[in-house]
């Protein structure tokens, strides 16, 4: 990573495939819950509005995804000195 924008670009290019994967997993798990719930509780059981849960799950997944590039910038970006620089500084001063 040469600049912080490189890390952001790397993560953001992959956001659409990530969201498609999250969508497919959400649809499959929602179908499994609906099928199992109707079998165990009966066809007239009310499980609430699943759309709210789906939206909250998508928002939480994207917030966690955004933490990926934020963490990368903080971890290896310009904010922290690189390990070689630390070793040189400490070994010369000791």
Tab-separated table of N, CA, C and O in Angstrom:
chain	number	residue	atom	x	y	z
A	1	UNK	N	0.855	-1.170	0.000
A	1	UNK	CA	0.000	0.000	0.000
A	1	UNK	C	0.898	1.229	0.000
A	1	UNK	O	1.666	1.452	0.903
A	2	UNK	N	0.759	2.034	-1.021
A	2	UNK	CA	1.561	3.246	-1.118
A	2	UNK	C	0.856	4.434	-0.496
A	2	UNK	O	1.479	5.274	0.113
A	3	UNK	N	-0.438	4.502	-0.677
A	3	UNK	CA	-1.225	5.613	-0.110
A	3	UNK	C	-2.458	5.030	0.564
A	3	UNK	O	-2.907	3.939	0.224
A	4	UNK	N	-3.021	5.774	1.504
A	4	UNK	CA	-4.253	5.267	2.149
A	4	UNK	C	-5.383	5.024	1.152
A	4	UNK	O	-6.188	4.114	1.333
A	5	UNK	N	-5.431	5.818	0.080
A	5	UNK	CA	-6.499	5.626	-0.919
A	5	UNK	C	-6.386	4.289	-1.617
A	5	UNK	O	-7.385	3.751	-2.096
A	6	UNK	N	-5.170	3.711	-1.680
A	6	UNK	CA	-5.012	2.394	-2.290
A	6	UNK	C	-5.759	1.324	-1.491
A	6	UNK	O	-6.390	0.444	-2.065
A	7	UNK	N	-5.673	1.415	-0.178
A	7	UNK	CA	-6.393	0.450	0.674
A	7	UNK	C	-7.902	0.624	0.519
A	7	UNK	O	-8.643	-0.357	0.418
A	8	UNK	N	-8.351	1.865	0.498
A	8	UNK	CA	-9.787	2.118	0.352
A	8	UNK	C	-10.281	1.593	-0.991
A	8	UNK	O	-11.328	0.936	-1.069
A	9	UNK	N	-9.520	1.848	-2.052
A	9	UNK	CA	-9.913	1.370	-3.379
A	9	UNK	C	-9.968	-0.155	-3.420
A	9	UNK	O	-10.896	-0.732	-3.999
A	10	UNK	N	-8.974	-0.813	-2.800
A	10	UNK	CA	-8.940	-2.269	-2.803
A	10	UNK	C	-10.196	-2.830	-2.151
A	10	UNK	O	-10.815	-3.752	-2.661
A	11	UNK	N	-10.575	-2.274	-1.000
A	11	UNK	CA	-11.752	-2.759	-0.292
A	11	UNK	C	-13.042	-2.399	-1.022
A	11	UNK	O	-13.961	-3.212	-1.104
A	12	UNK	N	-13.149	-1.206	-1.545
A	12	UNK	CA	-14.399	-0.765	-2.166
A	12	UNK	C	-14.667	-1.465	-3.493
A	12	UNK	O	-15.825	-1.656	-3.867
A	13	UNK	N	-13.634	-1.857	-4.206
A	13	UNK	CA	-13.833	-2.620	-5.447
A	13	UNK	C	-14.512	-3.951	-5.140
A	13	UNK	O	-15.314	-4.454	-5.927
A	14	UNK	N	-14.237	-4.489	-3.989
A	14	UNK	CA	-14.783	-5.793	-3.606
A	14	UNK	C	-16.096	-5.695	-2.837
A	14	UNK	O	-16.651	-6.708	-2.431
A	15	UNK	N	-16.621	-4.508	-2.633
A	15	UNK	CA	-17.858	-4.347	-1.848
A	15	UNK	C	-19.073	-4.935	-2.565
A	15	UNK	O	-19.930	-5.556	-1.937
A	16	UNK	N	-19.177	-4.768	-3.882
A	16	UNK	CA	-20.345	-5.296	-4.608
A	16	UNK	C	-20.386	-6.821	-4.545
A	16	UNK	O	-21.436	-7.392	-4.206
A	17	UNK	N	-19.277	-7.534	-4.821
A	17	UNK	CA	-19.350	-8.995	-4.643
A	17	UNK	C	-19.655	-9.404	-3.202
A	17	UNK	O	-20.385	-10.370	-2.965
A	18	UNK	N	-19.127	-8.663	-2.238
A	18	UNK	CA	-19.428	-8.936	-0.827
A	18	UNK	C	-20.922	-8.793	-0.565
A	18	UNK	O	-21.540	-9.646	0.081
A	19	UNK	N	-21.527	-7.714	-1.066
A	19	UNK	CA	-22.961	-7.505	-0.859
A	19	UNK	C	-23.798	-8.567	-1.559
A	19	UNK	O	-24.851	-8.973	-1.049
A	20	UNK	N	-23.357	-9.020	-2.722
A	20	UNK	CA	-24.081	-10.099	-3.404
A	20	UNK	C	-24.005	-11.396	-2.607
A	20	UNK	O	-24.991	-12.136	-2.518
A	21	UNK	N	-22.856	-11.663	-2.015
A	21	UNK	CA	-22.712	-12.848	-1.167
A	21	UNK	C	-23.595	-12.728	0.066
A	21	UNK	O	-24.289	-13.684	0.446
A	22	UNK	N	-23.602	-11.558	0.692
A	22	UNK	CA	-24.448	-11.332	1.863
A	22	UNK	C	-25.926	-11.495	1.491
A	22	UNK	O	-26.707	-12.090	2.240
A	23	UNK	N	-26.320	-10.980	0.323
A	23	UNK	CA	-27.703	-11.119	-0.134
A	23	UNK	C	-28.075	-12.585	-0.318
A	23	UNK	O	-29.136	-13.025	0.144
A	24	UNK	N	-27.209	-13.350	-0.972
A	24	UNK	CA	-27.534	-14.758	-1.221
A	24	UNK	C	-27.590	-15.553	0.085
A	24	UNK	O	-28.496	-16.372	0.270
A	25	UNK	N	-26.660	-15.297	1.001
A	25	UNK	CA	-26.696	-15.989	2.289
A	25	UNK	C	-27.945	-15.588	3.070
A	25	UNK	O	-28.590	-16.428	3.714
A	26	UNK	N	-28.306	-14.321	3.016
A	26	UNK	CA	-29.503	-13.857	3.707
A	26	UNK	C	-30.775	-14.483	3.160
A	26	UNK	O	-31.673	-14.852	3.922
A	27	UNK	N	-30.864	-14.604	1.840
A	27	UNK	CA	-32.046	-15.221	1.245
A	27	UNK	C	-32.161	-16.694	1.606
A	27	UNK	O	-33.250	-17.184	1.943
A	28	UNK	N	-31.034	-17.403	1.552
A	28	UNK	CA	-31.054	-18.830	1.893
A	28	UNK	C	-31.401	-19.024	3.366
A	28	UNK	O	-32.251	-19.857	3.712
A	29	UNK	N	-30.762	-18.250	4.246
A	29	UNK	CA	-31.047	-18.419	5.672
A	29	UNK	C	-32.479	-17.988	6.001
A	29	UNK	O	-33.140	-18.605	6.847
A	30	UNK	N	-32.981	-16.954	5.337
A	30	UNK	CA	-34.374	-16.550	5.544
A	30	UNK	C	-35.348	-17.624	5.105
A	30	UNK	O	-36.362	-17.870	5.774
A	31	UNK	N	-35.049	-18.269	3.981
A	31	UNK	CA	-35.914	-19.351	3.499
A	31	UNK	C	-35.883	-20.540	4.460
A	31	UNK	O	-36.923	-21.156	4.737
A	32	UNK	N	-34.708	-20.840	4.999
A	32	UNK	CA	-34.601	-21.956	5.950
A	32	UNK	C	-35.382	-21.644	7.222
A	32	UNK	O	-36.110	-22.504	7.744
A	33	UNK	N	-35.260	-20.437	7.732
A	33	UNK	CA	-35.983	-20.054	8.946
A	33	UNK	C	-37.490	-20.076	8.700
A	33	UNK	O	-38.259	-20.559	9.537
A	34	UNK	N	-37.926	-19.563	7.552
A	34	UNK	CA	-39.363	-19.560	7.249
A	34	UNK	C	-39.897	-20.982	7.122
A	34	UNK	O	-40.979	-21.299	7.641
A	35	UNK	N	-39.129	-21.846	6.455
A	35	UNK	CA	-39.558	-23.232	6.283
A	35	UNK	C	-39.588	-23.962	7.624
A	35	UNK	O	-40.578	-24.605	7.975
A	36	UNK	N	-38.508	-23.842	8.390
A	36	UNK	CA	-38.445	-24.533	9.680
A	36	UNK	C	-39.485	-23.964	10.654
A	36	UNK	O	-40.107	-24.708	11.405
A	37	UNK	N	-39.659	-22.644	10.636
A	37	UNK	CA	-40.635	-22.027	11.525
A	37	UNK	C	-42.052	-22.450	11.216
A	37	UNK	O	-42.859	-22.680	12.120
A	38	UNK	N	-42.386	-22.562	9.924
A	38	UNK	CA	-43.740	-22.980	9.569
A	38	UNK	C	-43.976	-24.452	9.908
A	38	UNK	O	-45.088	-24.842	10.236
A	39	UNK	N	-42.913	-25.243	9.847
A	39	UNK	CA	-43.045	-26.670	10.199
A	39	UNK	C	-43.186	-26.856	11.712
A	39	UNK	O	-43.953	-27.689	12.167
A	40	UNK	N	-42.424	-26.082	12.479
A	40	UNK	CA	-42.429	-26.263	13.931
A	40	UNK	C	-43.577	-25.527	14.612
A	40	UNK	O	-44.142	-26.023	15.582
A	41	UNK	N	-43.918	-24.347	14.125
A	41	UNK	CA	-44.939	-23.531	14.793
A	41	UNK	C	-46.289	-23.565	14.096
A	41	UNK	O	-47.247	-23.025	14.623
A	42	UNK	N	-46.359	-24.110	12.949
A	42	UNK	CA	-47.607	-24.124	12.197
A	42	UNK	C	-47.605	-23.017	11.148
A	42	UNK	O	-46.884	-22.033	11.249
A	43	UNK	N	-48.434	-23.163	10.139
A	43	UNK	CA	-48.421	-22.197	9.033
A	43	UNK	C	-48.963	-20.817	9.400
A	43	UNK	O	-48.691	-19.842	8.709
A	44	UNK	N	-49.704	-20.699	10.478
A	44	UNK	CA	-50.286	-19.407	10.846
A	44	UNK	C	-49.433	-18.612	11.835
A	44	UNK	O	-49.865	-17.567	12.313
A	45	UNK	N	-48.240	-19.076	12.154
A	45	UNK	CA	-47.382	-18.392	13.134
A	45	UNK	C	-46.898	-17.059	12.564
A	45	UNK	O	-46.602	-16.938	11.379
A	46	UNK	N	-46.828	-16.057	13.412
A	46	UNK	CA	-46.373	-14.731	13.008
A	46	UNK	C	-44.947	-14.519	13.527
A	46	UNK	O	-44.711	-14.477	14.724
A	47	UNK	N	-44.002	-14.349	12.602
A	47	UNK	CA	-42.603	-14.147	12.963
A	47	UNK	C	-42.197	-12.682	12.886
A	47	UNK	O	-41.023	-12.348	12.947
A	48	UNK	N	-43.132	-11.792	12.727
A	48	UNK	CA	-42.811	-10.372	12.613
A	48	UNK	C	-42.457	-10.006	11.180
A	48	UNK	O	-42.686	-10.761	10.237
A	49	UNK	N	-41.904	-8.826	11.023
A	49	UNK	CA	-41.534	-8.337	9.697
A	49	UNK	C	-40.063	-8.676	9.415
A	49	UNK	O	-39.166	-8.076	10.004
A	50	UNK	N	-39.809	-9.624	8.526
A	50	UNK	CA	-38.416	-10.009	8.260
A	50	UNK	C	-37.626	-8.929	7.510
A	50	UNK	O	-36.410	-8.929	7.550
A	51	UNK	N	-38.322	-7.992	6.867
A	51	UNK	CA	-37.623	-6.946	6.110
A	51	UNK	C	-36.769	-6.076	7.024
A	51	UNK	O	-35.657	-5.684	6.662
A	52	UNK	N	-37.252	-5.787	8.213
A	52	UNK	CA	-36.492	-4.966	9.158
A	52	UNK	C	-35.201	-5.676	9.555
A	52	UNK	O	-34.120	-5.075	9.591
A	53	UNK	N	-35.277	-6.966	9.813
A	53	UNK	CA	-34.092	-7.735	10.196
A	53	UNK	C	-33.099	-7.794	9.034
A	53	UNK	O	-31.892	-7.657	9.231
A	54	UNK	N	-33.597	-7.971	7.826
A	54	UNK	CA	-32.724	-8.027	6.650
A	54	UNK	C	-31.993	-6.703	6.470
A	54	UNK	O	-30.790	-6.672	6.209
A	55	UNK	N	-32.692	-5.594	6.613
A	55	UNK	CA	-32.072	-4.275	6.456
A	55	UNK	C	-31.028	-4.037	7.545
A	55	UNK	O	-29.913	-3.566	7.271
A	56	UNK	N	-31.353	-4.369	8.789
A	56	UNK	CA	-30.390	-4.198	9.885
A	56	UNK	C	-29.158	-5.075	9.688
A	56	UNK	O	-28.030	-4.659	9.956
A	57	UNK	N	-29.357	-6.296	9.217
A	57	UNK	CA	-28.238	-7.208	8.943
A	57	UNK	C	-27.342	-6.644	7.841
A	57	UNK	O	-26.113	-6.682	7.956
A	58	UNK	N	-27.945	-6.110	6.784
A	58	UNK	CA	-27.158	-5.546	5.680
A	58	UNK	C	-26.357	-4.325	6.137
A	58	UNK	O	-25.190	-4.159	5.769
A	59	UNK	N	-26.969	-3.486	6.952
A	59	UNK	CA	-26.260	-2.301	7.462
A	59	UNK	C	-25.099	-2.732	8.360
A	59	UNK	O	-23.980	-2.221	8.247
A	60	UNK	N	-25.338	-3.685	9.263
A	60	UNK	CA	-24.282	-4.155	10.156
A	60	UNK	C	-23.145	-4.807	9.380
A	60	UNK	O	-21.964	-4.580	9.683
A	61	UNK	N	-23.470	-5.594	8.363
A	61	UNK	CA	-22.433	-6.247	7.563
A	61	UNK	C	-21.588	-5.210	6.824
A	61	UNK	O	-20.359	-5.340	6.750
A	62	UNK	N	-22.208	-4.171	6.300
A	62	UNK	CA	-21.453	-3.147	5.581
A	62	UNK	C	-20.640	-2.267	6.525
A	62	UNK	O	-19.563	-1.805	6.156
A	63	UNK	N	-21.125	-2.032	7.725
A	63	UNK	CA	-20.315	-1.305	8.710
A	63	UNK	C	-19.073	-2.107	9.080
A	63	UNK	O	-17.969	-1.552	9.168
A	64	UNK	N	-19.241	-3.404	9.280
A	64	UNK	CA	-18.081	-4.254	9.569
A	64	UNK	C	-17.128	-4.304	8.381
A	64	UNK	O	-15.908	-4.312	8.561
A	65	UNK	N	-17.652	-4.332	7.173
A	65	UNK	CA	-16.806	-4.329	5.983
A	65	UNK	C	-16.005	-3.032	5.901
A	65	UNK	O	-14.824	-3.038	5.574
A	66	UNK	N	-16.637	-1.913	6.207
A	66	UNK	CA	-15.948	-0.625	6.195
A	66	UNK	C	-14.840	-0.586	7.237
A	66	UNK	O	-13.797	0.035	7.020
A	67	UNK	N	-15.034	-1.259	8.362
A	67	UNK	CA	-13.981	-1.334	9.373
A	67	UNK	C	-12.733	-2.036	8.843
A	67	UNK	O	-11.653	-1.842	9.387
A	68	UNK	N	-12.883	-2.823	7.792
A	68	UNK	CA	-11.723	-3.484	7.189
A	68	UNK	C	-10.708	-2.496	6.668
A	68	UNK	O	-9.518	-2.561	7.009
A	69	UNK	N	-11.135	-1.550	5.848
A	69	UNK	CA	-10.145	-0.599	5.317
A	69	UNK	C	-9.738	0.438	6.346
A	69	UNK	O	-8.602	0.935	6.323
A	70	UNK	N	-10.633	0.758	7.288
A	70	UNK	CA	-10.246	1.684	8.357
A	70	UNK	C	-9.143	1.051	9.205
A	70	UNK	O	-8.133	1.694	9.531
A	71	UNK	N	-9.310	-0.215	9.557
A	71	UNK	CA	-8.303	-0.919	10.341
A	71	UNK	C	-6.994	-1.036	9.570
A	71	UNK	O	-5.915	-0.871	10.144
A	72	UNK	N	-7.079	-1.315	8.277
A	72	UNK	CA	-5.861	-1.435	7.476
A	72	UNK	C	-5.096	-0.118	7.434
A	72	UNK	O	-3.877	-0.101	7.568
A	73	UNK	N	-5.796	0.977	7.268
A	73	UNK	CA	-5.125	2.277	7.242
A	73	UNK	C	-4.470	2.570	8.590
A	73	UNK	O	-3.332	3.041	8.654
A	74	UNK	N	-5.170	2.285	9.672
A	74	UNK	CA	-4.603	2.529	11.001
A	74	UNK	C	-3.445	1.587	11.301
A	74	UNK	O	-2.483	1.960	11.965
A	75	UNK	N	-3.528	0.355	10.826
A	75	UNK	CA	-2.537	-0.650	11.164
A	75	UNK	C	-1.247	-0.482	10.370
A	75	UNK	O	-0.161	-0.535	10.949
A	76	UNK	N	-1.341	-0.296	9.060
A	76	UNK	CA	-0.115	-0.224	8.248
A	76	UNK	C	0.028	1.098	7.514
A	76	UNK	O	0.905	1.244	6.671
A	77	UNK	N	-0.810	2.051	7.832
A	77	UNK	CA	-0.764	3.330	7.143
A	77	UNK	C	0.303	4.254	7.688
A	77	UNK	O	1.237	3.850	8.381
A	78	UNK	N	0.143	5.506	7.397
A	78	UNK	CA	1.107	6.525	7.791
A	78	UNK	C	0.978	6.920	9.252
A	78	UNK	O	1.819	7.627	9.772
A	79	UNK	N	-0.055	6.468	9.928
A	79	UNK	CA	-0.277	6.886	11.307
A	79	UNK	C	0.749	6.243	12.241
A	79	UNK	O	1.276	6.869	13.129
A	80	UNK	N	1.050	4.970	12.015
A	80	UNK	CA	2.032	4.268	12.846
A	80	UNK	C	3.358	4.182	12.113
A	80	UNK	O	3.401	3.996	10.907
A	81	UNK	N	4.488	4.280	12.797
A	81	UNK	CA	5.770	4.106	12.126
A	81	UNK	C	5.952	2.660	11.697
A	81	UNK	O	5.422	1.745	12.319
A	82	UNK	N	6.702	2.471	10.646
A	82	UNK	CA	6.961	1.134	10.136
A	82	UNK	C	7.941	0.413	11.064
A	82	UNK	O	8.739	1.047	11.736
A	83	UNK	N	7.888	-0.929	11.146
A	83	UNK	CA	8.744	-1.659	12.081
A	83	UNK	C	10.237	-1.372	11.907
A	83	UNK	O	10.962	-1.265	12.871
A	84	UNK	N	10.721	-1.216	10.674
A	84	UNK	CA	12.139	-0.933	10.456
A	84	UNK	C	12.529	0.391	11.099
A	84	UNK	O	13.585	0.510	11.700
A	85	UNK	N	11.683	1.388	10.969
A	85	UNK	CA	11.981	2.694	11.549
A	85	UNK	C	12.034	2.606	13.062
A	85	UNK	O	12.872	3.227	13.700
A	86	UNK	N	11.162	1.827	13.668
A	86	UNK	CA	11.153	1.683	15.127
A	86	UNK	C	12.432	1.005	15.606
A	86	UNK	O	13.045	1.423	16.580
A	87	UNK	N	12.823	-0.060	14.934
A	87	UNK	CA	14.019	-0.804	15.345
A	87	UNK	C	15.236	0.099	15.245
A	87	UNK	O	16.065	0.136	16.149
A	88	UNK	N	15.345	0.846	14.162
A	88	UNK	CA	16.491	1.736	13.998
A	88	UNK	C	16.542	2.810	15.067
A	88	UNK	O	17.598	3.083	15.636
A	89	UNK	N	15.455	3.413	15.361
A	89	UNK	CA	15.402	4.475	16.368
A	89	UNK	C	15.770	3.952	17.746
A	89	UNK	O	16.539	4.562	18.475
A	90	UNK	N	15.209	2.795	18.110
A	90	UNK	CA	15.448	2.270	19.453
A	90	UNK	C	16.848	1.689	19.592
A	90	UNK	O	17.461	1.801	20.630
A	91	UNK	N	17.373	1.091	18.540
A	91	UNK	CA	18.703	0.481	18.657
A	91	UNK	C	19.795	1.551	18.681
A	91	UNK	O	20.828	1.370	19.311
A	92	UNK	N	19.589	2.682	18.017
A	92	UNK	CA	20.581	3.745	18.027
A	92	UNK	C	20.582	4.477	19.378
A	92	UNK	O	21.607	4.839	19.912
A	93	UNK	N	19.403	4.627	19.969
A	93	UNK	CA	19.312	5.379	21.224
A	93	UNK	C	19.701	4.532	22.423
A	93	UNK	O	19.954	5.065	23.499
A	94	UNK	N	19.769	3.231	22.269
A	94	UNK	CA	20.076	2.357	23.430
A	94	UNK	C	21.534	2.286	23.737
A	94	UNK	O	22.451	2.582	23.144
